[in-house]
CSV table of C-alpha atoms and ligand atoms in Angstrom, one decimal:
chain,number,residue,atom,x,y,z
A,1,UNK,CA,-208.5,122.8,-92.2
A,2,UNK,CA,-205.7,122.4,-94.7
A,3,UNK,CA,-204.5,119.5,-96.9
A,4,UNK,CA,-202.5,116.9,-95.1
A,5,UNK,CA,-203.5,118.1,-91.7
A,6,UNK,CA,-203.9,115.3,-89.1
A,7,UNK,CA,-207.5,114.8,-87.8
A,8,UNK,CA,-209.2,112.7,-85.2
A,9,UNK,CA,-212.8,111.8,-86.1
A,10,UNK,CA,-214.8,110.8,-83.0
A,11,UNK,CA,-218.3,109.4,-82.9
A,12,UNK,CA,-220.6,107.4,-80.6
A,13,UNK,CA,-222.5,104.3,-81.7
A,14,UNK,CA,-224.7,102.2,-79.4
A,15,UNK,CA,-223.2,104.0,-76.4
A,16,UNK,CA,-219.6,103.2,-77.5
A,17,UNK,CA,-217.0,105.7,-78.4
A,18,UNK,CA,-215.3,105.1,-81.8
A,19,UNK,CA,-212.4,107.1,-83.1
A,20,UNK,CA,-210.3,107.2,-86.3
A,21,UNK,CA,-207.2,109.1,-87.1
A,22,UNK,CA,-206.7,110.3,-90.7
A,23,UNK,CA,-205.5,113.3,-92.7
A,24,UNK,CA,-207.2,115.9,-94.7
A,25,UNK,CA,-207.1,114.9,-98.4
A,26,UNK,CA,-209.2,114.6,-101.6
A,27,UNK,CA,-209.8,110.9,-100.8
A,28,UNK,CA,-212.7,109.0,-99.2
A,29,UNK,CA,-212.4,107.4,-95.8
A,30,UNK,CA,-214.1,104.1,-95.4
A,31,UNK,CA,-215.3,102.9,-92.0
A,32,UNK,CA,-218.1,100.5,-90.7
A,33,UNK,CA,-220.1,103.7,-90.2
A,34,UNK,CA,-220.0,104.7,-93.9
A,35,UNK,CA,-217.9,106.7,-96.2
A,36,UNK,CA,-216.6,110.1,-95.3
A,37,UNK,CA,-215.5,112.6,-98.0
A,38,UNK,CA,-212.2,113.9,-96.5
A,39,UNK,CA,-212.2,116.8,-99.0
A,40,UNK,CA,-215.1,118.2,-97.0
A,41,UNK,CA,-212.7,118.8,-94.1
A,42,UNK,CA,-211.1,121.6,-96.1
A,43,UNK,CA,-214.3,123.7,-95.4
A,44,UNK,CA,-214.3,122.7,-91.7
A,45,UNK,CA,-212.6,123.6,-88.4
A,46,UNK,CA,-211.6,121.7,-85.3
A,47,UNK,CA,-214.9,121.2,-83.3
A,48,UNK,CA,-217.1,121.1,-86.4
A,49,UNK,CA,-218.9,117.9,-87.4
A,50,UNK,CA,-218.7,115.8,-90.6
A,51,UNK,CA,-221.4,113.2,-91.6
A,52,UNK,CA,-220.7,109.9,-93.4
A,53,UNK,CA,-222.9,108.8,-96.3
A,54,UNK,CA,-224.8,106.6,-93.8
A,55,UNK,CA,-225.7,109.6,-91.6
A,56,UNK,CA,-223.2,108.9,-88.8
A,57,UNK,CA,-222.0,112.2,-87.3
A,58,UNK,CA,-218.3,112.6,-86.4
A,59,UNK,CA,-216.8,115.4,-84.3
A,60,UNK,CA,-213.6,116.7,-85.8
A,61,UNK,CA,-210.7,117.0,-83.4
A,62,UNK,CA,-206.9,117.4,-83.5
A,63,UNK,CA,-205.1,114.2,-82.6
A,64,UNK,CA,-202.9,114.5,-79.5
A,65,UNK,CA,-200.2,112.2,-78.4
A,66,UNK,CA,-202.4,109.9,-76.2
A,67,UNK,CA,-204.5,109.3,-79.4
A,68,UNK,CA,-201.3,108.4,-81.3
A,69,UNK,CA,-200.4,106.0,-78.4
A,70,UNK,CA,-203.8,104.3,-78.9
A,71,UNK,CA,-204.0,104.3,-82.6
A,72,UNK,CA,-200.5,104.4,-84.2
A,73,UNK,CA,-199.5,101.3,-86.0
A,74,UNK,CA,-197.2,99.2,-83.8
A,75,UNK,CA,-194.1,97.3,-84.7
A,76,UNK,CA,-193.1,96.5,-81.2
A,77,UNK,CA,-193.5,97.4,-77.6
A,78,UNK,CA,-193.7,101.2,-77.3
A,79,UNK,CA,-192.5,103.2,-74.3
A,80,UNK,CA,-195.5,103.6,-71.9
A,81,UNK,CA,-196.9,107.1,-71.3
A,82,UNK,CA,-196.0,107.0,-67.6
A,83,UNK,CA,-192.4,106.4,-68.5
A,84,UNK,CA,-192.4,109.0,-71.2
A,85,UNK,CA,-193.7,111.4,-68.6
A,86,UNK,CA,-190.6,110.6,-66.4
A,87,UNK,CA,-188.2,111.2,-69.3
A,88,UNK,CA,-189.7,114.6,-70.0
A,89,UNK,CA,-189.9,115.6,-66.4
A,90,UNK,CA,-186.4,114.5,-65.4
A,91,UNK,CA,-184.6,116.0,-68.4
A,92,UNK,CA,-186.7,119.2,-68.4
A,93,UNK,CA,-187.3,118.7,-72.2
A,94,UNK,CA,-188.4,122.0,-73.8
A,95,UNK,CA,-189.1,123.7,-77.1
A,96,UNK,CA,-185.5,124.7,-77.6
A,97,UNK,CA,-184.1,121.2,-77.3
A,98,UNK,CA,-182.8,118.9,-80.0
A,99,UNK,CA,-183.1,115.2,-79.2
A,100,UNK,CA,-181.3,112.1,-80.5
A,101,UNK,CA,-183.4,108.9,-80.1
A,102,UNK,CA,-183.0,105.2,-80.8
A,103,UNK,CA,-184.5,102.8,-81.6
A,104,UNK,CA,-187.5,104.4,-83.2
A,105,UNK,CA,-189.7,101.3,-83.0
A,106,UNK,CA,-193.3,102.5,-83.7
A,107,UNK,CA,-192.1,106.1,-83.0
A,108,UNK,CA,-194.2,106.6,-79.9
A,109,UNK,CA,-191.5,108.1,-77.7
A,110,UNK,CA,-190.1,110.1,-80.7
A,111,UNK,CA,-193.6,111.6,-81.4
A,112,UNK,CA,-194.2,112.5,-77.7
A,113,UNK,CA,-190.7,114.2,-77.6
A,114,UNK,CA,-191.3,115.8,-81.0
A,115,UNK,CA,-194.6,117.3,-79.7
A,116,UNK,CA,-192.5,119.3,-77.2
A,117,UNK,CA,-188.9,119.7,-78.5
A,118,UNK,CA,-187.6,121.7,-81.4
A,119,UNK,CA,-186.3,118.7,-83.2
A,120,UNK,CA,-186.0,114.9,-82.9
A,121,UNK,CA,-183.6,112.6,-84.9
A,122,UNK,CA,-184.5,109.0,-84.4
A,123,UNK,CA,-182.5,105.9,-85.6
A,124,UNK,CA,-184.1,102.6,-86.4
A,125,UNK,CA,-182.1,99.6,-87.5
A,126,UNK,CA,-185.0,97.9,-89.3
A,127,UNK,CA,-186.0,99.5,-92.6
A,128,UNK,CA,-189.7,98.3,-92.4
A,129,UNK,CA,-190.0,99.6,-88.9
A,130,UNK,CA,-188.7,102.9,-90.0
A,131,UNK,CA,-191.3,103.1,-92.7
A,132,UNK,CA,-194.1,102.4,-90.3
A,133,UNK,CA,-192.8,105.0,-87.8
A,134,UNK,CA,-192.5,107.7,-90.5
A,135,UNK,CA,-196.1,107.0,-91.5
A,136,UNK,CA,-197.2,107.3,-87.8
A,137,UNK,CA,-195.2,110.6,-87.5
A,138,UNK,CA,-196.9,112.0,-90.6
A,139,UNK,CA,-200.3,111.0,-89.3
A,140,UNK,CA,-199.5,112.9,-86.1
A,141,UNK,CA,-198.8,116.0,-88.1
A,142,UNK,CA,-195.2,116.3,-86.9
A,143,UNK,CA,-192.7,117.7,-89.3
A,144,UNK,CA,-189.8,118.0,-86.8
A,145,UNK,CA,-189.2,114.3,-86.2
A,146,UNK,CA,-186.8,112.7,-88.7
A,147,UNK,CA,-186.4,108.9,-88.8
A,148,UNK,CA,-183.1,107.7,-90.1
A,149,UNK,CA,-182.5,104.0,-90.9
A,150,UNK,CA,-179.3,102.8,-89.3
A,151,UNK,CA,-177.7,101.1,-86.3
A,152,UNK,CA,-177.1,103.7,-83.6
A,153,UNK,CA,-174.1,101.7,-82.2
A,154,UNK,CA,-172.2,102.6,-85.4
A,155,UNK,CA,-174.0,105.7,-86.6
A,156,UNK,CA,-173.4,107.7,-83.4
A,157,UNK,CA,-169.6,107.9,-84.0
A,158,UNK,CA,-170.2,109.4,-87.5
A,159,UNK,CA,-172.7,112.0,-86.2
A,160,UNK,CA,-171.5,115.6,-86.6
A,161,UNK,CA,-174.4,117.2,-84.7
A,162,UNK,CA,-175.0,118.0,-81.0
A,163,UNK,CA,-178.2,117.4,-79.0
A,164,UNK,CA,-179.6,118.4,-75.6
A,165,UNK,CA,-181.1,115.0,-74.8
A,166,UNK,CA,-180.3,111.4,-76.0
A,167,UNK,CA,-182.9,108.7,-75.4
A,168,UNK,CA,-181.9,105.0,-75.9
A,169,UNK,CA,-184.6,102.3,-76.0
A,170,UNK,CA,-182.5,99.5,-77.6
A,171,UNK,CA,-181.2,96.2,-76.3
A,172,UNK,CA,-177.7,97.3,-77.0
A,173,UNK,CA,-177.9,100.8,-75.3
A,174,UNK,CA,-174.8,99.9,-73.2
A,175,UNK,CA,-172.7,99.8,-76.4
A,176,UNK,CA,-173.8,103.3,-77.3
A,177,UNK,CA,-173.0,105.1,-74.1
A,178,UNK,CA,-169.2,105.6,-74.7
A,179,UNK,CA,-170.0,107.8,-77.7
A,180,UNK,CA,-172.9,109.7,-76.3
A,181,UNK,CA,-170.9,112.5,-74.6
A,182,UNK,CA,-169.5,113.7,-77.9
A,183,UNK,CA,-173.0,114.4,-79.3
A,184,UNK,CA,-174.4,116.0,-76.2
A,185,UNK,CA,-174.2,119.7,-75.4
A,186,UNK,CA,-172.7,120.6,-72.0
A,187,UNK,CA,-175.3,119.8,-69.3
A,188,UNK,CA,-177.3,117.5,-71.6
A,189,UNK,CA,-179.0,114.3,-70.5
A,190,UNK,CA,-178.9,110.7,-71.6
A,191,UNK,CA,-181.8,108.5,-70.8
A,192,UNK,CA,-182.0,104.7,-71.2
A,193,UNK,CA,-185.0,102.3,-70.9
A,194,UNK,CA,-184.3,98.7,-70.1
A,195,UNK,CA,-186.5,95.9,-68.9
A,196,UNK,CA,-183.9,94.0,-66.9
A,197,UNK,CA,-181.7,94.8,-63.9
A,198,UNK,CA,-178.7,93.2,-65.5
A,199,UNK,CA,-178.8,95.5,-68.6
A,200,UNK,CA,-179.4,98.5,-66.3
A,201,UNK,CA,-176.4,97.7,-64.2
A,202,UNK,CA,-174.2,97.4,-67.3
A,203,UNK,CA,-175.5,100.7,-68.6
A,204,UNK,CA,-174.8,102.4,-65.2
A,205,UNK,CA,-171.2,101.0,-65.2
A,206,UNK,CA,-170.7,102.3,-68.8
A,207,UNK,CA,-172.1,105.7,-67.8
A,208,UNK,CA,-169.7,105.9,-64.8
A,209,UNK,CA,-166.7,104.9,-67.1
A,210,UNK,CA,-167.7,107.6,-69.6
A,211,UNK,CA,-167.7,110.2,-66.8
A,212,UNK,CA,-171.4,111.0,-66.6
A,213,UNK,CA,-172.7,112.5,-63.4
A,214,UNK,CA,-176.0,112.3,-61.4
A,215,UNK,CA,-176.6,108.7,-62.7
A,216,UNK,CA,-180.1,107.8,-61.4
A,217,UNK,CA,-182.2,104.8,-62.1
A,218,UNK,CA,-186.0,104.8,-61.4
A,219,UNK,CA,-189.0,102.5,-61.9
A,220,UNK,CA,-192.2,104.4,-62.4
A,221,UNK,CA,-195.2,102.5,-61.0
A,222,UNK,CA,-198.7,103.6,-61.9
A,223,UNK,CA,-201.9,102.5,-60.2
A,224,UNK,CA,-205.3,103.2,-61.7
A,225,UNK,CA,-208.1,103.8,-59.2
A,226,UNK,CA,-211.3,101.9,-59.8
A,227,UNK,CA,-214.7,103.3,-59.0
A,228,UNK,CA,-217.7,101.0,-58.6
A,229,UNK,CA,-221.0,100.8,-56.6
A,230,UNK,CA,-219.1,98.6,-54.1
A,231,UNK,CA,-216.5,101.2,-53.4
A,232,UNK,CA,-213.4,103.0,-54.5
A,233,UNK,CA,-209.9,101.5,-54.4
A,234,UNK,CA,-206.7,101.0,-56.4
A,235,UNK,CA,-207.4,98.7,-59.3
A,236,UNK,CA,-206.8,95.0,-58.6
A,237,UNK,CA,-205.4,94.6,-62.1
A,238,UNK,CA,-201.7,93.6,-62.0
A,239,UNK,CA,-199.2,96.4,-61.5
A,240,UNK,CA,-196.9,95.4,-64.4
A,241,UNK,CA,-193.2,96.1,-64.8
A,242,UNK,CA,-192.3,98.0,-67.9
A,243,UNK,CA,-188.7,99.2,-67.8
A,244,UNK,CA,-186.1,100.8,-65.7
A,245,UNK,CA,-185.3,104.4,-66.6
A,246,UNK,CA,-181.7,105.5,-66.1
A,247,UNK,CA,-180.9,109.2,-66.4
A,248,UNK,CA,-177.4,110.7,-66.4
A,249,UNK,CA,-175.9,114.1,-67.2
A,250,UNK,CA,-172.8,115.4,-68.9
B,301,SAM,C1,-188.5,98.7,-77.7
B,301,SAM,S1,-188.4,99.3,-79.4
B,301,SAM,C2,-188.5,101.0,-79.2
B,301,SAM,C3,-189.8,101.6,-79.0
B,301,SAM,C4,-189.9,103.1,-79.1
B,301,SAM,N1,-189.1,103.8,-78.1
B,301,SAM,C5,-191.4,103.5,-79.0
B,301,SAM,O1,-191.7,104.2,-78.0
B,301,SAM,O2,-192.2,103.3,-79.9
B,301,SAM,C6,-186.8,99.0,-79.8
B,301,SAM,C7,-186.5,99.3,-81.3
B,301,SAM,O3,-185.1,99.5,-81.4
B,301,SAM,C8,-184.6,99.0,-82.6
B,301,SAM,N2,-183.2,98.8,-82.4
B,301,SAM,C9,-182.6,97.8,-81.7
B,301,SAM,N3,-181.2,98.0,-81.7
B,301,SAM,C10,-181.0,99.1,-82.5
B,301,SAM,C11,-179.8,99.8,-82.9
B,301,SAM,N4,-178.6,99.4,-82.5
B,301,SAM,N5,-180.0,100.9,-83.6
B,301,SAM,C12,-181.2,101.4,-84.0
B,301,SAM,N6,-182.3,100.7,-83.7
B,301,SAM,C13,-182.3,99.6,-82.9
B,301,SAM,C14,-185.5,97.8,-82.8
B,301,SAM,O4,-185.5,97.3,-84.1
B,301,SAM,C15,-186.8,98.2,-82.2
B,301,SAM,O5,-187.6,98.7,-83.2
């Protein structure tokens, strides 16, 4: 492994899975299972093991986006994986694409998109949130996701770049729509994520005014299936609402 590479250390203790995300460095990693010399990782490869000073053995893995969803530091509500899946599927996001994203929040959506696209530029209005997101992105080992501190409502009019996909997960997404077309390549997509019908309706109206086509709103509902000795059925846990996804095209 190389310096600064992101790593997932996974172990089992008393039948329970425990995982930690860190980076390869010359430092020591402290956990309740003892101290790990991260410098030793330089001589290791993915799939090898590393042992703490207390004798606890960890398997070395490469963190993937679901690990970041679980372990990234959170500043607010991230977009849920089921909804991120819809964004990717309905825009056809691919490795040639550049994405403009706002607000960054914890950077969960930006990281997922960055793990697929060529480049992601994400705007976050709060300086401290931007700092946390940058740290999460660094821990994920992504060097193609740039977090800029600023209000997308104002910043978008000053942008002199073009993108293939624009994702908006902010309360004021409706105020951004009128300027989205000028930063989108022909045939590009804009996607918004809003918890309420009222916001979604306003966003759709603004999209229509701005001349977007194929304006579609979906809610993605996910049901886990529970397996027990009594039988197999959809989980009785509440099917919670997250947000409405509105997708439109230039
Ligand atoms: C729901 S969170 C976004 C979560 C993010 N998509 C994720 O998956 O981690 C909304 C974020 O947008 C930021 N925000 C709100 N209005 C904004 C604006 N006009 N420009 C940039 N960021 C904004 C908030 O500070 C907050 O961090």
